[in-house]
GROMACS .gro file of C-alpha atoms in nm:
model
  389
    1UNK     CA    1   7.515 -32.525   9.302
    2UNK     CA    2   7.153 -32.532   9.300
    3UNK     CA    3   6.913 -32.497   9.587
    4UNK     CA    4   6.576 -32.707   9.656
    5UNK     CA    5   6.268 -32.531   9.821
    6UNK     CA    6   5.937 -32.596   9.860
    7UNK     CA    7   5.730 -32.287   9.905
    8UNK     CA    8   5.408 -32.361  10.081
    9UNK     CA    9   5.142 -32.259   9.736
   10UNK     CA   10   5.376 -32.600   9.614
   11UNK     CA   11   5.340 -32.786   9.868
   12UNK     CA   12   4.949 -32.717   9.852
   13UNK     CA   13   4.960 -32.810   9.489
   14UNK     CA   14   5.150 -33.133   9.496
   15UNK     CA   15   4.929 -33.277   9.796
   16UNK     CA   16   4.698 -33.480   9.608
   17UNK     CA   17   4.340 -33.608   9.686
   18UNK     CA   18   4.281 -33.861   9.959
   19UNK     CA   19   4.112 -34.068   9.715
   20UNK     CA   20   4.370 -34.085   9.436
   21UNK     CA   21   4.641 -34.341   9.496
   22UNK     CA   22   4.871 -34.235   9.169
   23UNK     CA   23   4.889 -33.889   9.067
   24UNK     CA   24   5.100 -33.773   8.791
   25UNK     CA   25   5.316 -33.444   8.776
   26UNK     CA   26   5.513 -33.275   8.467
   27UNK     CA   27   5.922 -33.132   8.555
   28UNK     CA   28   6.001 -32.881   8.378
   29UNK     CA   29   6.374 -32.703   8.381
   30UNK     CA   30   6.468 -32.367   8.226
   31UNK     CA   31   6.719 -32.153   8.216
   32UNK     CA   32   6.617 -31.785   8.385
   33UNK     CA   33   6.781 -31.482   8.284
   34UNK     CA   34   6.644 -31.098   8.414
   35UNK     CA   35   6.805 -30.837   8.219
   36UNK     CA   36   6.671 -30.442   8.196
   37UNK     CA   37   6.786 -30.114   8.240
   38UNK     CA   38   6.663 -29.808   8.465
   39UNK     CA   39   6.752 -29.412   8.590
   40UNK     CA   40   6.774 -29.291   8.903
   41UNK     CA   41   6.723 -28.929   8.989
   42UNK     CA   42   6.736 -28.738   9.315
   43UNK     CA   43   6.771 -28.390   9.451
   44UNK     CA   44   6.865 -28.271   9.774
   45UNK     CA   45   6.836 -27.906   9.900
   46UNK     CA   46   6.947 -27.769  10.245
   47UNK     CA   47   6.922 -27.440  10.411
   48UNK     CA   48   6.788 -27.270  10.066
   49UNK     CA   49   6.791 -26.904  10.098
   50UNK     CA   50   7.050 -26.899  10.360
   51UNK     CA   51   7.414 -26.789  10.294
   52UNK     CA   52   7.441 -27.133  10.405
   53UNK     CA   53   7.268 -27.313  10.125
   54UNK     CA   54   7.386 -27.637   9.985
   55UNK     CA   55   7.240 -27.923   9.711
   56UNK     CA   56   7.319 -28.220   9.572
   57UNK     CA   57   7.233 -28.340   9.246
   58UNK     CA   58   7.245 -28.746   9.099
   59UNK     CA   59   7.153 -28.869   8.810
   60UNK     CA   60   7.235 -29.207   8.688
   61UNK     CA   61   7.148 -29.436   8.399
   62UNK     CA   62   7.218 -29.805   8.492
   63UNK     CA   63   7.167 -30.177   8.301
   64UNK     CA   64   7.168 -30.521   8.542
   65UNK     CA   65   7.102 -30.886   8.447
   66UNK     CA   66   7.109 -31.155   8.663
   67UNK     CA   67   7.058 -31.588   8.572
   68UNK     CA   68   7.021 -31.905   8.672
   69UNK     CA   69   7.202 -32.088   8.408
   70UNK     CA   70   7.167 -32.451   8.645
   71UNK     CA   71   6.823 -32.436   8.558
   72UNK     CA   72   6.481 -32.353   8.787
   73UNK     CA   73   6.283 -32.685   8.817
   74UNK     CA   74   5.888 -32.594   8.781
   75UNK     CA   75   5.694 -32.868   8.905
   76UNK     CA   76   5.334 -32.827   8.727
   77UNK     CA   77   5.366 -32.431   8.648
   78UNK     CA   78   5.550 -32.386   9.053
   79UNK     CA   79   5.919 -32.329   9.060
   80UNK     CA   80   6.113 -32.554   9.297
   81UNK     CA   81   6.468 -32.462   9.256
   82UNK     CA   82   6.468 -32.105   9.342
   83UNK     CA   83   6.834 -31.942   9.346
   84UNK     CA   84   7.167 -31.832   9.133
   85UNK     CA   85   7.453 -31.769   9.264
   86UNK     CA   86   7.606 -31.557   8.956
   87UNK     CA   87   7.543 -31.214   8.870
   88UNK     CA   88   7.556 -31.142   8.490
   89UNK     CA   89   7.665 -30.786   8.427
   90UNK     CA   90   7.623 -30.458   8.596
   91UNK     CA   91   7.678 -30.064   8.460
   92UNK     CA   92   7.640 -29.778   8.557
   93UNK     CA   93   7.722 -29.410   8.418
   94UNK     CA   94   7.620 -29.104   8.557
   95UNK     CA   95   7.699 -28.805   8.814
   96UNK     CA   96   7.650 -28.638   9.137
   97UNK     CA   97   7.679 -28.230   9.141
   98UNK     CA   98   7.714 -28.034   9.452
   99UNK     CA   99   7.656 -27.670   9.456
  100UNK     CA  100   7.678 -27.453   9.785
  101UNK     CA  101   7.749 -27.142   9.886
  102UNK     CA  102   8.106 -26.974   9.844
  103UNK     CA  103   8.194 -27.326   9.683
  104UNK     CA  104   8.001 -27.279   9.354
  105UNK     CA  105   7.973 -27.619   9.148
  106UNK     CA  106   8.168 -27.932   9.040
  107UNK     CA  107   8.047 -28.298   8.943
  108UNK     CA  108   8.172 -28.596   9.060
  109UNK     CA  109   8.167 -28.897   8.840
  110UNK     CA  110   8.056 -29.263   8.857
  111UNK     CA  111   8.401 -29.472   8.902
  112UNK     CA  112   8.456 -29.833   8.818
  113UNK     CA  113   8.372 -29.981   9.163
  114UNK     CA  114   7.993 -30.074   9.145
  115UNK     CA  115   7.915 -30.342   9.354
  116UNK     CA  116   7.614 -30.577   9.318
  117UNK     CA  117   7.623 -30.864   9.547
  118UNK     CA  118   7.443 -31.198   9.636
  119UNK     CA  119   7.220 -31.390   9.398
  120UNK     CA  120   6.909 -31.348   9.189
  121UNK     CA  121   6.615 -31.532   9.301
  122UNK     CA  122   6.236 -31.658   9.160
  123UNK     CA  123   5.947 -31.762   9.352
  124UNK     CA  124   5.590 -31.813   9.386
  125UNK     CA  125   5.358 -31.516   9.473
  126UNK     CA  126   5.451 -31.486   9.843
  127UNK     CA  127   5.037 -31.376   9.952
  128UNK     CA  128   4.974 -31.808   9.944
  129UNK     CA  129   4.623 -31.735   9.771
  130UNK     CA  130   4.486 -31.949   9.490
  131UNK     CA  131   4.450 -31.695   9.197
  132UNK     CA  132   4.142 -31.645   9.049
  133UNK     CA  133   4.238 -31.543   8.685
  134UNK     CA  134   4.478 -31.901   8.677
  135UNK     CA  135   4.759 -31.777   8.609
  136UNK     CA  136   5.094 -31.874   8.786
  137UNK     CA  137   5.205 -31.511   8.973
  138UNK     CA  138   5.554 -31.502   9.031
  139UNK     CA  139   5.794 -31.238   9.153
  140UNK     CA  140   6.240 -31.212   9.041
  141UNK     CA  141   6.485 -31.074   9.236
  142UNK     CA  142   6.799 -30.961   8.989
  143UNK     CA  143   7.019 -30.889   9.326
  144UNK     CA  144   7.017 -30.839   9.699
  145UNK     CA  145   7.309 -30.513   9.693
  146UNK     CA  146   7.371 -30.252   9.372
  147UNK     CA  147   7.616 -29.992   9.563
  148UNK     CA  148   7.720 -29.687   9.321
  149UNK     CA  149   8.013 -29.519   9.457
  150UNK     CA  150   8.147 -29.177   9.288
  151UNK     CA  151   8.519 -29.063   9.249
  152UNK     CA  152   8.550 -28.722   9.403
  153UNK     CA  153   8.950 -28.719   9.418
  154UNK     CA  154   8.960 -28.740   9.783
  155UNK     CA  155   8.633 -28.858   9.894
  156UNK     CA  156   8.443 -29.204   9.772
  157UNK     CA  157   8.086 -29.123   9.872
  158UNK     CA  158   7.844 -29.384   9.754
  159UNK     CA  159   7.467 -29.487   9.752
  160UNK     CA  160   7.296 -29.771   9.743
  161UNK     CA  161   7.067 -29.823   9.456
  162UNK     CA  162   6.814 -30.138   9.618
  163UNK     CA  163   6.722 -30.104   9.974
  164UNK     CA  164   6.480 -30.280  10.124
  165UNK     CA  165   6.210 -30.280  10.466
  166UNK     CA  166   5.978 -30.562  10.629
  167UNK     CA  167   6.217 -30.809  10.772
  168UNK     CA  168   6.091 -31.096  10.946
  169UNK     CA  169   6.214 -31.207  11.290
  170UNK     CA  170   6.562 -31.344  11.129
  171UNK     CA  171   6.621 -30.986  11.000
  172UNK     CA  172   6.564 -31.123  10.622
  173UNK     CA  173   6.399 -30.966  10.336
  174UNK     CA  174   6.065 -31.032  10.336
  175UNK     CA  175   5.945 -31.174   9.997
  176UNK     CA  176   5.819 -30.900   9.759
  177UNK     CA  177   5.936 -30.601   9.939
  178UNK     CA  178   6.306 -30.588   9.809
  179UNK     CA  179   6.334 -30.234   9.603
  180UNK     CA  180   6.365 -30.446   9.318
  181UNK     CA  181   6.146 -30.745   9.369
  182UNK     CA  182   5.916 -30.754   9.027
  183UNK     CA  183   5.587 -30.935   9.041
  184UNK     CA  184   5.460 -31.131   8.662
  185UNK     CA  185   5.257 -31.374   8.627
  186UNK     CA  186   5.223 -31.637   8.321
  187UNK     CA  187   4.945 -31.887   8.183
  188UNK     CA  188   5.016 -32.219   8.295
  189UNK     CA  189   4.998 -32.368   7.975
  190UNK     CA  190   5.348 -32.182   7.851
  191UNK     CA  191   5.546 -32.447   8.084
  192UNK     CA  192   5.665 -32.690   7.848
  193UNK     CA  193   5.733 -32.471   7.560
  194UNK     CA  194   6.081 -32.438   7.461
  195UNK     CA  195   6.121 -32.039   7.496
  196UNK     CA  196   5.954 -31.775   7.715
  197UNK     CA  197   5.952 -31.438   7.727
  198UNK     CA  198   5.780 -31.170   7.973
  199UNK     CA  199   5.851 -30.813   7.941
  200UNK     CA  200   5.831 -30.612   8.204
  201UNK     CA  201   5.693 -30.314   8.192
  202UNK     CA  202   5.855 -29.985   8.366
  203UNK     CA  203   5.807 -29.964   8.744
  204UNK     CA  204   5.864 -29.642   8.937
  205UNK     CA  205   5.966 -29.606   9.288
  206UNK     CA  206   5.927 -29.274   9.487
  207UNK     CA  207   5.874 -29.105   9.800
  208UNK     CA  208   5.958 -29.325  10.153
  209UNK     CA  209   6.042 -29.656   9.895
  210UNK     CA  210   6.298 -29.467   9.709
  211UNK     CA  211   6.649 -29.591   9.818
  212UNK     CA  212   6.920 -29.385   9.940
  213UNK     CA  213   6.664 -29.061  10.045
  214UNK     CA  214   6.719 -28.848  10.334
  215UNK     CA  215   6.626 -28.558  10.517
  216UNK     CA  216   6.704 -28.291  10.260
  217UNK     CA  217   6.573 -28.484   9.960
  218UNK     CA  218   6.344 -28.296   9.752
  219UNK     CA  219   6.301 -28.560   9.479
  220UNK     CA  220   6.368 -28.904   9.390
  221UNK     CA  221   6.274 -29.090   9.172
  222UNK     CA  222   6.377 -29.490   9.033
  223UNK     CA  223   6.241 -29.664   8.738
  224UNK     CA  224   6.315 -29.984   8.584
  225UNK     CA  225   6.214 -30.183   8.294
  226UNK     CA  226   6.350 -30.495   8.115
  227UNK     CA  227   6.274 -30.865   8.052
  228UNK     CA  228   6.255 -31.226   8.217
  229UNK     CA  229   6.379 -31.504   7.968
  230UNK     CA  230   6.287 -31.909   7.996
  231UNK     CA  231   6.503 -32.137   7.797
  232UNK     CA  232   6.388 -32.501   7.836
  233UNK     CA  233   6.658 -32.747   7.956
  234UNK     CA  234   6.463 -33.055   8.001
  235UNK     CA  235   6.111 -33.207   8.084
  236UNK     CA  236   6.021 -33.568   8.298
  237UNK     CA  237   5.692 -33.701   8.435
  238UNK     CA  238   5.695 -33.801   8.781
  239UNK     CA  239   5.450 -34.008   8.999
  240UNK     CA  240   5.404 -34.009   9.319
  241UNK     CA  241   5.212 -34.263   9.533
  242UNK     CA  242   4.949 -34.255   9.780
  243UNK     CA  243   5.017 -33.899   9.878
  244UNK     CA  244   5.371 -33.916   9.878
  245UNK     CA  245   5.520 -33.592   9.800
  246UNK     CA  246   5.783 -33.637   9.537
  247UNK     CA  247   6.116 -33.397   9.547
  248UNK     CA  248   6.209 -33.252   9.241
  249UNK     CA  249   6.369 -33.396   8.971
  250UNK     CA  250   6.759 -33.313   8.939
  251UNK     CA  251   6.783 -33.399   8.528
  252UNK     CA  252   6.587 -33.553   8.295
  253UNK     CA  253   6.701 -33.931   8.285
  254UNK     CA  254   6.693 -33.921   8.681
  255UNK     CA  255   6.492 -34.104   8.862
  256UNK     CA  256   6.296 -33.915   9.181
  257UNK     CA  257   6.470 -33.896   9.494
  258UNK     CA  258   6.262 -34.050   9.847
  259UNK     CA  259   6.213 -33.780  10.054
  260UNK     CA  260   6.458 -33.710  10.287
  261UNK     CA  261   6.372 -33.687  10.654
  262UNK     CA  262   6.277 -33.369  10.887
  263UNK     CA  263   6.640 -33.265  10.971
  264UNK     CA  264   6.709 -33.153  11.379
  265UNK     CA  265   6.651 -32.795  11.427
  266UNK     CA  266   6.992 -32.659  11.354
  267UNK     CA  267   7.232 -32.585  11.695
  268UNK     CA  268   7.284 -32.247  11.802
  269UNK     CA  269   7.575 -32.120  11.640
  270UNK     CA  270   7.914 -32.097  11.855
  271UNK     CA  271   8.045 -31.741  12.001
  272UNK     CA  272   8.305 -31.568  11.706
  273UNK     CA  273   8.641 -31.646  11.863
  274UNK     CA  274   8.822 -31.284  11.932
  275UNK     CA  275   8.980 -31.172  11.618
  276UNK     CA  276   9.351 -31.307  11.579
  277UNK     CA  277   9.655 -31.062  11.525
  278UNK     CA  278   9.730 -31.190  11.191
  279UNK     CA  279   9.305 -31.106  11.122
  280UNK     CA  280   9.389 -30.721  11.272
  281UNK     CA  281   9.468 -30.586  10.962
  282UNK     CA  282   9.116 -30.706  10.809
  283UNK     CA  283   8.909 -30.582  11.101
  284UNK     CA  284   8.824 -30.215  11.057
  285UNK     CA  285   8.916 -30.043  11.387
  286UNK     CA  286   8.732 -29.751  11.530
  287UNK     CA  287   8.875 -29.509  11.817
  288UNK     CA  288   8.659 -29.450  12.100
  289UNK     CA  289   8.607 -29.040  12.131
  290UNK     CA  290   8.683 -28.999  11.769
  291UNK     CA  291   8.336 -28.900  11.654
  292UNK     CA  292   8.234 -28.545  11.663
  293UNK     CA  293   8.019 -28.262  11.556
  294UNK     CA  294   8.194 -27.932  11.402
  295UNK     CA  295   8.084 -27.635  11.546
  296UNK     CA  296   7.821 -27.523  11.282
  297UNK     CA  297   7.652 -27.860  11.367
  298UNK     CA  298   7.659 -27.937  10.967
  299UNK     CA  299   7.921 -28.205  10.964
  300UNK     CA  300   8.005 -28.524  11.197
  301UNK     CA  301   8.306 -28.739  11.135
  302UNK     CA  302   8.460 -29.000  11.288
  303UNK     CA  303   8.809 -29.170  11.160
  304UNK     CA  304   8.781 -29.532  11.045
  305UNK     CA  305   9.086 -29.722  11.011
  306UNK     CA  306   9.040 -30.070  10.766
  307UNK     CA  307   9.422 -30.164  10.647
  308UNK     CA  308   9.215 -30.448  10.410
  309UNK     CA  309   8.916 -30.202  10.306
  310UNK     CA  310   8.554 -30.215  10.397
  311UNK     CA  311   8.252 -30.055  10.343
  312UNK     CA  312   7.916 -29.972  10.537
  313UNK     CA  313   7.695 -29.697  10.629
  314UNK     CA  314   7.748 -29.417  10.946
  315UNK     CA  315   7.435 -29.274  11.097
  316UNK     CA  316   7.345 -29.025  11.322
  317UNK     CA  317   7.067 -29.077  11.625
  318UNK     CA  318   6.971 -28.857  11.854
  319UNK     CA  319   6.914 -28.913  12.238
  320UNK     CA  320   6.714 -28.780  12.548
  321UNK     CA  321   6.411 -28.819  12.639
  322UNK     CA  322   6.226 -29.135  12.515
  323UNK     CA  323   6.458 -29.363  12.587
  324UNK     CA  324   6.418 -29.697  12.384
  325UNK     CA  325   6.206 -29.539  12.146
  326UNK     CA  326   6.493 -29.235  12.063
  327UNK     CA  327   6.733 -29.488  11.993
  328UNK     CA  328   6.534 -29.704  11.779
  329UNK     CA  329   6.395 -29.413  11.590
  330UNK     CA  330   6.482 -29.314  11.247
  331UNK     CA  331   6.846 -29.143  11.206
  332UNK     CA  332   6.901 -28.795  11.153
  333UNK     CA  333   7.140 -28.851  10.914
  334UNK     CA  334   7.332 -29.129  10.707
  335UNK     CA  335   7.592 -29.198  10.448
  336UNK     CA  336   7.778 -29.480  10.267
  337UNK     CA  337   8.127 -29.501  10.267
  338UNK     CA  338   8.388 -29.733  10.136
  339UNK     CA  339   8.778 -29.735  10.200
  340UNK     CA  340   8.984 -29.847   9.958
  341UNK     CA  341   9.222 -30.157  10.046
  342UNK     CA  342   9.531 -30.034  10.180
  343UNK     CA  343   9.443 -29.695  10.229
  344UNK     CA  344   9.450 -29.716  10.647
  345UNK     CA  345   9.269 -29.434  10.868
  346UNK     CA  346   9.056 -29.246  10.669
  347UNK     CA  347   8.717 -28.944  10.796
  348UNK     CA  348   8.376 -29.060  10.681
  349UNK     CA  349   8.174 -28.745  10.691
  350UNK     CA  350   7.812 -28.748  10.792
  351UNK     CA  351   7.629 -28.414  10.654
  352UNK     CA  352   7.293 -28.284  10.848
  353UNK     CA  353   7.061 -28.120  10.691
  354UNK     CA  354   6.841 -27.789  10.850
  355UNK     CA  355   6.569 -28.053  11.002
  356UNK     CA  356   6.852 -28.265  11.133
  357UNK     CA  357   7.108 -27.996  11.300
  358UNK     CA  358   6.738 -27.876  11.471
  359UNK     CA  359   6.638 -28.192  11.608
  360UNK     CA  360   7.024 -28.281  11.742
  361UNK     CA  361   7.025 -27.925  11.938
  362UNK     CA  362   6.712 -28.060  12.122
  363UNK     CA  363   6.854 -28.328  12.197
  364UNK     CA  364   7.086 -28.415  12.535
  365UNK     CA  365   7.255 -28.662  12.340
  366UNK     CA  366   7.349 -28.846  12.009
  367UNK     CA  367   7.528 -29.157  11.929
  368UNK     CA  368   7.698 -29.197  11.559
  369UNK     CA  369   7.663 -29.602  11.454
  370UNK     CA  370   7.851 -29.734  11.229
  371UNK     CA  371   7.700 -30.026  11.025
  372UNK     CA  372   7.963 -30.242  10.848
  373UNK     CA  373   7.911 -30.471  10.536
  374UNK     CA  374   8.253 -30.531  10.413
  375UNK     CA  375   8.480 -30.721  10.508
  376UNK     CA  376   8.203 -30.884  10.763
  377UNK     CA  377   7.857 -30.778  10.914
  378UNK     CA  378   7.907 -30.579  11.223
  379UNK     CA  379   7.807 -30.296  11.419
  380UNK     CA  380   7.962 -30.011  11.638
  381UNK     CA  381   7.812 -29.751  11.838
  382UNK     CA  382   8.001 -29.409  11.948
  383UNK     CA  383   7.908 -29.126  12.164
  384UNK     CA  384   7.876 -28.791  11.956
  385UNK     CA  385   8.061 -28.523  12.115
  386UNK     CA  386   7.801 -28.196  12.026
  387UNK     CA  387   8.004 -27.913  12.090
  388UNK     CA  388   7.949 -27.670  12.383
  389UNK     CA  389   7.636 -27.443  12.420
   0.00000   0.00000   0.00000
């Protein structure tokens, strides 16, 4: 199933003079396919020289593709048809080693459940601007998720391999600043021939834009490199009339569409009903009073009970003075965790680095939040119990 947008450089494009009655535009379809292959590398380190010391080590190798096999409709060099649906294939092999104090070292290994979810995407240069070298600039996203999770017998921690910041006002990803949003650009005169090819050349992410960092990371460090094919499906001329703006053409022996009207702003979506008994089993259950601290302030828990799995990330934010603007700072302290179907109440474990246990004893308060993908979006907060001073 194939999706029609106009992004606004198009619409600028199509509109034609006020003079010309008949202007005359080239459809092109292709095939687009984004396949590479990338490492990931980061170190954590906490209370070094302490008897307390702990780090983490992970280092992964991965390879990702992602199509749209229904074909992107480019309408004079500007794609129309924007989104895939299907992933093509994800790997990854690699490690995570932790080493502490008193516990010396063991690795845990990348198991089979790597998760990359939603659809790969292609658009126009999101900045708007005419470019002055002419060439169409163009960014492709392989993937919204890529979640890594490692098999430590017990334990499932995992980490997420593209995160993202700058939403807009819908809480969407702004265009371009997905981890793995890759900009390209290509001459206009290559749309029409029958194969392209851009290679794309390694790109490195570090510091803040690294995914998955926290407090104690030392290093970390993501780089990707691989290629964006073109296949050509089928071509068509279209005309439009007296500044009609034509849609895009669905195949090649088609004939153009009239443009359909402004749809009604869309109503505001109903209330979720309360979750049925037969649904309780699905919805992961938290117990009020079941988060807490351990007494060497390195550890918070909290038990999570999910009889149908799910997944999501538990953070740890610290209260007191400031108000608003403690809550909505950054957390002390996060982690990914998925529970296997069937497995029913299970501890996710929150760690805190040195710079995290020290800001939580300043504070009067802390709240652990608990951010749920799977099996649907939600949130829930908790009071931390800190233990006694």
């Amino acid at each position: 199933m194939r999706r029609f947008l106009l992004p606004l450089l198009g619409l600028a494009v199509l509109a034609p003079p006020a003079h010309a009655a008949t202007v005359t535009h080239k459809d092109v379809a292709y095939s687009v396919e984004y396949s590479g292959i990338g490492k990931y590398d980061r170190l954590d380190q906490s209370d070094m020289g302490t008897e307390y010391w702990t780090e983490d080590e992970i280092n992964l190798d991965f390879m990702f593709s992602g199509s749209i096999d229904d074909g992107v409709v480019f309408r004079d060099g500007h794609p129309f048809d924007t989104s895939g649906r299907e992933l093509g294939t994800d790997t990854v092999s690699g490690k995570i080693t932790y080493r502490g104090a008193g516990v010396g070292s063991f690795d845990c290994s990348v198991d089979e459940n790597v998760f990359a979810t939603c659809w790969m995407r292609l658009m126009d240069d999101p900045d708007g601007l005419v470019p002055l070298d002419g060439e169409r600039h163009m960014w492709v996203r392989p993937f919204e998720r890529f979640d890594v999770t490692f098999d430590c017998g017990g334990s499932h921690p995992s980490i997420d391999l593209a995160e993202f910041g700058d939403l807009d006002e819908n809480g969407e990803v702004i265009a371009g600043k997905h981890t793995f949003d890759t900009p390209f650009s290509l001459p206009p005169e290559v749309f029409g021939m029958g194969y392209i090819e851009q290679i794309i050349d390694t790109r490195v992410v570090t510091e803040e834009r690294c995914p998955s960092r926290t407090y104690d990371t030392v290093t970390c460090r993501l780089e990707w490199s691989g290629k964006v094919k073109f296949r050509k499906l089928w071509e068509k001329e279209v005309k439009s009339e007296n500044g009609e703006v034509v849609p895009p053409s669905t195949g090649p022996g088609e004939a153009p569409k009239a443009p359909a009207p402004t749809p009604p702003p869309p109503p505001k979506p109903a209330p979720k009903p309360p979750v049925a008994e037969d649904d309780l089993e699905l919805a992961p259950l938290v117990e009020q009073g079941s988060a807490k601290l351990d007494a060497s302030g390195k550890n918070a828990t909290v038990t999570v009970t999910c009889g149908g799995g799910c997944a999501g990330t538990a953070s740890i934010i610290a209260g007191g003075a400031g108000g608003a603007r403690a809550a909505a700072s950054r957390p002390l302290a996060s982690a990914k965790f998925r529970v296997p179907a069937g497995r029913k109440a299970t501890k996710v474990r929150v760690k805190l680095g040195a710079k995290a246990r020290k800001k939580l004893r300043r504070a009067r308060s802390a709240k652990l939040r608990l951010a749920f993908t799977k099996p649907s979006k939600r949130t829930q907060t908790l009071a931390l119990r800190l233990p006694r001073r």
